[in-house]
Tab-separated table of C-alpha atoms and ligand atoms in Angstrom:
chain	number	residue	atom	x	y	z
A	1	UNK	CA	62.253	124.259	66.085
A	2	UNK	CA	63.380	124.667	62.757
A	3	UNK	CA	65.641	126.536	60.203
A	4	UNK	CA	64.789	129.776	59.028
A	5	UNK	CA	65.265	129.730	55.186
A	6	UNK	CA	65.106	133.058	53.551
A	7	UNK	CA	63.744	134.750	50.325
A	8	UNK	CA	66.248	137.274	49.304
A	9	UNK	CA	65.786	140.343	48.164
A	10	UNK	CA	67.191	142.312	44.694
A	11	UNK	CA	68.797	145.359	44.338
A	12	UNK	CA	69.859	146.795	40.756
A	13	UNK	CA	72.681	148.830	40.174
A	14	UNK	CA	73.976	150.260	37.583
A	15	UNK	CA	77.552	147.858	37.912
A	16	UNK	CA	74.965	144.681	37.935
A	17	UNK	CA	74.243	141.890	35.758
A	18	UNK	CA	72.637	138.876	35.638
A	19	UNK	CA	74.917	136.535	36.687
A	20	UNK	CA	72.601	136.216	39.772
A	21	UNK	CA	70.451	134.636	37.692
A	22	UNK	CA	72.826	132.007	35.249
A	23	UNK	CA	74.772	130.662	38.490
A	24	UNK	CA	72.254	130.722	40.993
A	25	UNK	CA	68.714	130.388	39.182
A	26	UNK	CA	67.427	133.732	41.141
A	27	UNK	CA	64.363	135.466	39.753
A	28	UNK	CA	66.067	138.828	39.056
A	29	UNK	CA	64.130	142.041	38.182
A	30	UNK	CA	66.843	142.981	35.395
A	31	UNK	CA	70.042	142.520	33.594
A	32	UNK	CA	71.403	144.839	35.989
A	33	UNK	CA	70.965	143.206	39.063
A	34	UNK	CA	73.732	143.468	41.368
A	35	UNK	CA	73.082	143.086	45.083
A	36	UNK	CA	71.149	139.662	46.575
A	37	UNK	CA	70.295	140.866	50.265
A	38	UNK	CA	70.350	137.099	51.257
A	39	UNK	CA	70.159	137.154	55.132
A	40	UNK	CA	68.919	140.872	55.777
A	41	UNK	CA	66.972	142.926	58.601
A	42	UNK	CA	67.805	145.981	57.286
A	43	UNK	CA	65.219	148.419	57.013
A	44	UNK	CA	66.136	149.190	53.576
A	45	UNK	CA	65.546	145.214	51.858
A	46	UNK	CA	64.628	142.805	54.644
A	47	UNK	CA	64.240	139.076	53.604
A	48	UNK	CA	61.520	137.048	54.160
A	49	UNK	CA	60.751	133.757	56.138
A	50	UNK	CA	60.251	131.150	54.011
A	51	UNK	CA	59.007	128.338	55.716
A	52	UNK	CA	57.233	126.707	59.402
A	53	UNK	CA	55.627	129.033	61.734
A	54	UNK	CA	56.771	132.378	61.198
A	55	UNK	CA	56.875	131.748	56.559
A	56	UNK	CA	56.472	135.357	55.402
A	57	UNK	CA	57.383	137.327	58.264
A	58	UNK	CA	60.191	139.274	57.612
A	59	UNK	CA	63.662	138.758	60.021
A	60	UNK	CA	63.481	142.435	61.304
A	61	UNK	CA	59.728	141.917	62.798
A	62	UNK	CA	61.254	137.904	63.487
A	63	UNK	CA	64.123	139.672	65.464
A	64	UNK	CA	61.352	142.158	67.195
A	65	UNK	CA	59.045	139.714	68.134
A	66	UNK	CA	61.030	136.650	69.149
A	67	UNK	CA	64.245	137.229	70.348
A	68	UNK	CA	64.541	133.956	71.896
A	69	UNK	CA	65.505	132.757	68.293
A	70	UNK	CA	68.413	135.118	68.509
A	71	UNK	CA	69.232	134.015	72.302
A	72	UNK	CA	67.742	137.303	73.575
A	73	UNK	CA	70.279	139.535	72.421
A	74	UNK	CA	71.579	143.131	73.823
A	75	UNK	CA	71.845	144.400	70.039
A	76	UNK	CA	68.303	146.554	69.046
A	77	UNK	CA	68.570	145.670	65.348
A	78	UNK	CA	69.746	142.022	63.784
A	79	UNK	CA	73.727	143.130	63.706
A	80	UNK	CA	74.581	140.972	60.112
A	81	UNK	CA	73.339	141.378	56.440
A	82	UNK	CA	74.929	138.531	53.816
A	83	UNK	CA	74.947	139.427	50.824
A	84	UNK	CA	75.839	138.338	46.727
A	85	UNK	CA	77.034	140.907	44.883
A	86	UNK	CA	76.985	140.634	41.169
A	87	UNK	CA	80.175	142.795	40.098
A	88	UNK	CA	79.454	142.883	36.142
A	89	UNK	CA	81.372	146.527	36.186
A	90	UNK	CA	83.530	148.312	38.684
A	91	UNK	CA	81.949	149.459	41.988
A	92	UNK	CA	82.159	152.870	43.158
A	93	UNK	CA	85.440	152.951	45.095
A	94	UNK	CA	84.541	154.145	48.466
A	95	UNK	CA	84.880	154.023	52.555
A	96	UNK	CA	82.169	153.393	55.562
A	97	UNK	CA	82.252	154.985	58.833
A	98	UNK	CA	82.372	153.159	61.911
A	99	UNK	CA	79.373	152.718	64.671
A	100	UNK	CA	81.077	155.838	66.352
A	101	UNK	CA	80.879	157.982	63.241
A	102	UNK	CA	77.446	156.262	61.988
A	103	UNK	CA	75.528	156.896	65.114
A	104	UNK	CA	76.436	160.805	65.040
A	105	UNK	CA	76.513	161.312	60.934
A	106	UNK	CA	73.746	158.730	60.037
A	107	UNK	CA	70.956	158.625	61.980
A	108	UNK	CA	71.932	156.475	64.409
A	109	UNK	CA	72.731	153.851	61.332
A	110	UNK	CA	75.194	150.707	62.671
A	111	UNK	CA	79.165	151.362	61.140
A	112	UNK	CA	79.896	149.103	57.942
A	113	UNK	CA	82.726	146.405	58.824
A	114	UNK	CA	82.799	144.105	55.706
A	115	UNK	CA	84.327	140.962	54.506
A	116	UNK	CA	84.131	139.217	50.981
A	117	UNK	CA	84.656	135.768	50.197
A	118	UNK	CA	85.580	135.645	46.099
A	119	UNK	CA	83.080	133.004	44.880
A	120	UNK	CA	84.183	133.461	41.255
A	121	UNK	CA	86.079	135.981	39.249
A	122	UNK	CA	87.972	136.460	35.997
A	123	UNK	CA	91.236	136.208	35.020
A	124	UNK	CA	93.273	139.251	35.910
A	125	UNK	CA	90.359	140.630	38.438
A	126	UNK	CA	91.635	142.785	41.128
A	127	UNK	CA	90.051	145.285	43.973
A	128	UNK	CA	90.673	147.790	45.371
A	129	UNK	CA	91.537	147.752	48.590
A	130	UNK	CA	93.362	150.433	50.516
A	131	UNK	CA	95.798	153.673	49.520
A	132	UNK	CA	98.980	154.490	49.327
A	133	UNK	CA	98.419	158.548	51.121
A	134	UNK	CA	101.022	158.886	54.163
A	135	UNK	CA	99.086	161.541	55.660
A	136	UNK	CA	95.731	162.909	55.420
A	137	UNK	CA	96.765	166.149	53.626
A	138	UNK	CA	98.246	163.843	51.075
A	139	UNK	CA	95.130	161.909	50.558
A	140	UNK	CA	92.836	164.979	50.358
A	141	UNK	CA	95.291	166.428	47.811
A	142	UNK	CA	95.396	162.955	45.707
A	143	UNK	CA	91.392	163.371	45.631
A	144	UNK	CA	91.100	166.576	44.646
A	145	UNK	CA	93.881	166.253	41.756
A	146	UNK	CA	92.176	162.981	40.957
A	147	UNK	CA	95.438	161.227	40.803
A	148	UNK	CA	93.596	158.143	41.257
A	149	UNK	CA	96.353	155.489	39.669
A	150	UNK	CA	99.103	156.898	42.332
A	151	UNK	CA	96.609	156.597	45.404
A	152	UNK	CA	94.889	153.533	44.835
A	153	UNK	CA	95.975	149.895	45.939
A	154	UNK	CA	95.272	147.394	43.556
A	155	UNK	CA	95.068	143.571	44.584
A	156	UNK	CA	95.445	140.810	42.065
A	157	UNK	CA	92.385	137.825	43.170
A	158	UNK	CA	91.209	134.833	42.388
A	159	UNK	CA	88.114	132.502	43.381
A	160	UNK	CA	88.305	131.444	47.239
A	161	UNK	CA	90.380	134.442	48.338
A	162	UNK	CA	89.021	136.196	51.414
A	163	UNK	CA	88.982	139.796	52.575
A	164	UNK	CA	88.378	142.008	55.454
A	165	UNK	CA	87.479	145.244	54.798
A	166	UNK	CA	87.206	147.196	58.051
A	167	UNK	CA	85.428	150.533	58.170
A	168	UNK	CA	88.021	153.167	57.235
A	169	UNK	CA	89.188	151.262	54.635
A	170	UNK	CA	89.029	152.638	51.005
A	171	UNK	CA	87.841	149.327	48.560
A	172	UNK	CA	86.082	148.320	45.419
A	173	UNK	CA	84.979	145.242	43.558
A	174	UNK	CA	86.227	145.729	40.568
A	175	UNK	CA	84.095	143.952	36.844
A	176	UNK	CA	84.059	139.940	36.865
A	177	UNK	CA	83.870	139.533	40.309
A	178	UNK	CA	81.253	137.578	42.388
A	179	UNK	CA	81.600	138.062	45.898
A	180	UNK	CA	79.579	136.782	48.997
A	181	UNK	CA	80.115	139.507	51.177
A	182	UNK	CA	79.067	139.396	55.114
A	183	UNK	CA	78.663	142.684	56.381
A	184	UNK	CA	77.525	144.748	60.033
A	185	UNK	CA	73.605	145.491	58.580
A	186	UNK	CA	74.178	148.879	57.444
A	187	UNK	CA	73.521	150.813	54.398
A	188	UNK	CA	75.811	154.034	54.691
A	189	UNK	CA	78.875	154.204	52.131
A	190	UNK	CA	80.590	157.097	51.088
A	191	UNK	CA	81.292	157.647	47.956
A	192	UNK	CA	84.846	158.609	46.710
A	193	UNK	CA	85.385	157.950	42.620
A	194	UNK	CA	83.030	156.952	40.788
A	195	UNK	CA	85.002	157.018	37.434
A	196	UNK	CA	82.730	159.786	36.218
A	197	UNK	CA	79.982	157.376	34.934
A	198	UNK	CA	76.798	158.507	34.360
A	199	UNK	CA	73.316	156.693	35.302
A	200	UNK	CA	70.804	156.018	32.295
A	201	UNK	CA	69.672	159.672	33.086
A	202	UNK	CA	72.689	161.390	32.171
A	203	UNK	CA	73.500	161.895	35.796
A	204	UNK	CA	76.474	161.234	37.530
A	205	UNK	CA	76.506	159.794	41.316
A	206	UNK	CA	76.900	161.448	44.304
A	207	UNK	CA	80.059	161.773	45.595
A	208	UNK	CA	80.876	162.178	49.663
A	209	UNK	CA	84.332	163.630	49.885
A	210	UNK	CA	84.257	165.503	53.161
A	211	UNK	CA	82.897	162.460	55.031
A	212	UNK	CA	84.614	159.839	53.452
A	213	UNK	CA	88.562	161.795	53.870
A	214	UNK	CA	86.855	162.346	57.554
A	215	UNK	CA	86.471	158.260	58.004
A	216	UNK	CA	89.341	156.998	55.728
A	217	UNK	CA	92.185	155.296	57.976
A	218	UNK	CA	95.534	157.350	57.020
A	219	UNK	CA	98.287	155.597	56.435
A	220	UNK	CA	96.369	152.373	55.123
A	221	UNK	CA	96.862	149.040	57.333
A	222	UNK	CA	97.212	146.019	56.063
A	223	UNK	CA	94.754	143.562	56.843
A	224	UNK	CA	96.084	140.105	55.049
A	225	UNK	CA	95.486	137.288	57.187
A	226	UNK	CA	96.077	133.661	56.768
A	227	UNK	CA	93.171	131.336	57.191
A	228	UNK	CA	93.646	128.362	59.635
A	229	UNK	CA	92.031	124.994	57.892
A	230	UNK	CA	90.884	122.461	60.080
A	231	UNK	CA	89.998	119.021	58.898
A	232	UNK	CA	87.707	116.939	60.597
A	233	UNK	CA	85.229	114.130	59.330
A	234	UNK	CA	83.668	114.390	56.433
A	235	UNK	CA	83.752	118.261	56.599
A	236	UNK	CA	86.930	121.027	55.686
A	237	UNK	CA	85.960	124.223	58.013
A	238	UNK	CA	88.378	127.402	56.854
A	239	UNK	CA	88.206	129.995	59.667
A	240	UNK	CA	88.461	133.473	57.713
A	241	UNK	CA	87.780	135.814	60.621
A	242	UNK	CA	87.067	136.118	64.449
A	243	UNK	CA	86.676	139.972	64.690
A	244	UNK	CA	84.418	142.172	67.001
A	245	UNK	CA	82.019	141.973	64.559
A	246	UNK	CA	81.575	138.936	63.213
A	247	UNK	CA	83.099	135.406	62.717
A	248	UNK	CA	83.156	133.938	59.755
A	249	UNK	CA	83.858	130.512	57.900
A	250	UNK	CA	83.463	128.007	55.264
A	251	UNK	CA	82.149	124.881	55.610
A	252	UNK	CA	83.173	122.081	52.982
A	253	UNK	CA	81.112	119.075	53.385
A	254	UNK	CA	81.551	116.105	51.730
A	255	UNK	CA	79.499	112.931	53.208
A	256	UNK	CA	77.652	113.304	56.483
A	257	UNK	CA	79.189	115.395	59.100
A	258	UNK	CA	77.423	116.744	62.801
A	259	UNK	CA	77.395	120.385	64.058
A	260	UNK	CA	76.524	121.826	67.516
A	261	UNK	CA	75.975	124.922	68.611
A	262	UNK	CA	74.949	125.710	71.787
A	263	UNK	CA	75.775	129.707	72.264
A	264	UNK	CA	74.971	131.530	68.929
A	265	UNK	CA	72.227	131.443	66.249
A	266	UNK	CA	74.220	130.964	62.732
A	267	UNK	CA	73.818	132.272	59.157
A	268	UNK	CA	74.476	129.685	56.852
A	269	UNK	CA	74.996	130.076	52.749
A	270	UNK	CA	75.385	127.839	50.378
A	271	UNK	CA	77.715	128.838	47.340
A	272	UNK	CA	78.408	125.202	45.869
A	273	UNK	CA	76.795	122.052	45.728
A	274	UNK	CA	73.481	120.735	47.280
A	275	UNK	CA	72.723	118.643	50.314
A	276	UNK	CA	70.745	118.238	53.225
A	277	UNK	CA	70.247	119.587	56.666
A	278	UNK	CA	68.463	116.560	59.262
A	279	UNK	CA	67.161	117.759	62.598
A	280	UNK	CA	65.120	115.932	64.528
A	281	UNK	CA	64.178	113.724	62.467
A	282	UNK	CA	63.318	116.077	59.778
A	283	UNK	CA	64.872	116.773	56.512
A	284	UNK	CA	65.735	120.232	54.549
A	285	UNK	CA	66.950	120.389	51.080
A	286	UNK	CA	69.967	122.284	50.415
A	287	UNK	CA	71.170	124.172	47.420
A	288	UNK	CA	73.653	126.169	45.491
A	289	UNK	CA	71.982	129.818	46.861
A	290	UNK	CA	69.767	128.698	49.927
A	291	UNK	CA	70.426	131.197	52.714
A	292	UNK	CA	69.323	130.098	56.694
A	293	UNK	CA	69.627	130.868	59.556
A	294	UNK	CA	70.140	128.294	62.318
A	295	UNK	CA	68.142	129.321	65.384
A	296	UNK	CA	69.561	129.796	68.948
A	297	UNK	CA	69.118	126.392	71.139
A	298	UNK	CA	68.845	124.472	68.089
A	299	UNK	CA	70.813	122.227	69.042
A	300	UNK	CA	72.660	119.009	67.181
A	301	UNK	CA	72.100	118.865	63.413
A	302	UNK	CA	73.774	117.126	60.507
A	303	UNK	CA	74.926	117.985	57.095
A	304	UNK	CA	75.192	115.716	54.294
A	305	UNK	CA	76.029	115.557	50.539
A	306	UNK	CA	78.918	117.637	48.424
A	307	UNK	CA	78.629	121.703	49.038
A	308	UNK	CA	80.004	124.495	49.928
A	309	UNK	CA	78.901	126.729	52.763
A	310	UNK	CA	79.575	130.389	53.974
A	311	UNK	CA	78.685	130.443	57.517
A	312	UNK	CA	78.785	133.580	60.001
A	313	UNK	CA	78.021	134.758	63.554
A	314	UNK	CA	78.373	137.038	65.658
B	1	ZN	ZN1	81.748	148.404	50.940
């Protein structure tokens, strides 16, 4: 058995850049690259197997047509997507539904429960994240009137922050922020400011007002959490999470440190540093943007050298 390493795939938007490219040496299509779909299954950008047996399959048809990878799981589709997301301008500010409202609105489509983990940012960066509407009268008025500054949160960040978005909540990435964002595999968003920008076409983006008011949590509930740090040898693990959804962690290793897990497959992604994985006897480089997945019933492995990990499951 081995690790399932992963070519991502690009998306371009028109908020991208190319900072893909500078920190992690990915072969972007443009300078406005803003989404690396680094561990996907989704139907709409699903990455491909890079290496032993199954190198160029793609994870959804992986998922399909060996489950016992995955521990033969209940879920149809491949329940996480990791992403990088290349914030060169603001995002949209907008809301996802959750699986209730996604199955019913969007084609059966999984909810969107989200988390980021701030790899890098500028000075002064902020989000958005949440509103300040008591009521949902009050926030359909604000949107209407556009009173944007009055219903908007704004959160001050900085690199190594972590937060989770749950569906319902209104957020954005706002320019100068690079995010590693782990995410139920889903693709619906709706749309609720857009700052009146208009694509290269003179066309502005569509907006979903109705749905998103219909999804938005009213009043807005704070979702700060502290992270619990645990040191053990050779390796700092930060627990961020431990929702419904997903779990999700970072991994510092520095030196040679063992893992094992014997009840979940894991998505592993390195944001700093290089290394090496060993597994029976084998050896797997590591680097600053390698994306894996560690199979279910993979049993003991090690980790060695100076990096930095995001790791997720569900
Ligand atoms: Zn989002």
């Amino acid at each position: 058995m081995q690790p399932l390493f992963l070519h991502p795939v690009f998306k371009e938007r028109i908020w991208g850049g190319t900072t893909l490219q500078t920190e992690f040496g990915y072969d972007i299509p443009s300078n406005y690259t803003g989404e690396c779909w680094a561990i996907s299954a989704h139907p709409n950008g699903p990455s491909l197997i890079k290496n032993g047996p199954y190198e160029g399959m793609g994870l959804d048809e992986l998922w399909n047509k060996h489950p016992e990878l995955f521990g033969n799981p209940k879920e149809k589709v491949f329940p996480l997507l990791t992403k990088i997301l290349d914030a060169n301008q603001d995002l949209s500010v907008q809301v996802h539904p959750d699986d209730t409202y996604a199955q019913v609105h969007e084609n059966g489509e999984l909810g969107k429960t989200e988390c980021w983990y701030i790899i890098d940012c500028k000075e002064d960066a902020y989000i958005i994240f949440g509103h300040n509407a008591k009521t949902k009268e009050e926030l359909r008025k604000q949107i209407e009137d556009g009173k944007w500054e009055e219903l908007l949160r704004k959160v001050k960040i900085k690199p190594g922050d972590f937060f989770y978005v749950p569906s319902g909540t209104i957020h954005a990435l706002c320019e100068g922020t690079l995010v590693l964002e782990t995410q139920q595999s889903s693709d619906s968003t709706y749309r609720v400011y857009d700052y009146n920008r208009r694509d290269a076409a003179g066309n502005l983006r569509e907006l979903h007002l109705e749905k998103a008011i219909d999804v938005t949590t009213v009043p807005y509930q704070d979702q700060l959490s502290v992270p619990s740090v645990e040191k053990c040898k050779n390796v700092t693990i930060t627990t961020y999470v431990n929702s419904g959804f997903f779990s999700v962690y970072k991994w510092d290793v520095n030196g040679k440190t063992s893992f094992s897990f014997d009840d979940c497959y894991l998505l592993l992604s390195v944001i700093k540093g290089e290394g090496r994985l060993l597994h029976n006897g084998e050896k797997y480089d590591l680097k600053k943007g390698s994306h894996l997945i560690i199979p279910f019933g993979f049993g003991s492995f090690e980790l060695e050298g100076n990096c930095e990990l995001i790791v997720s499951h569900t």
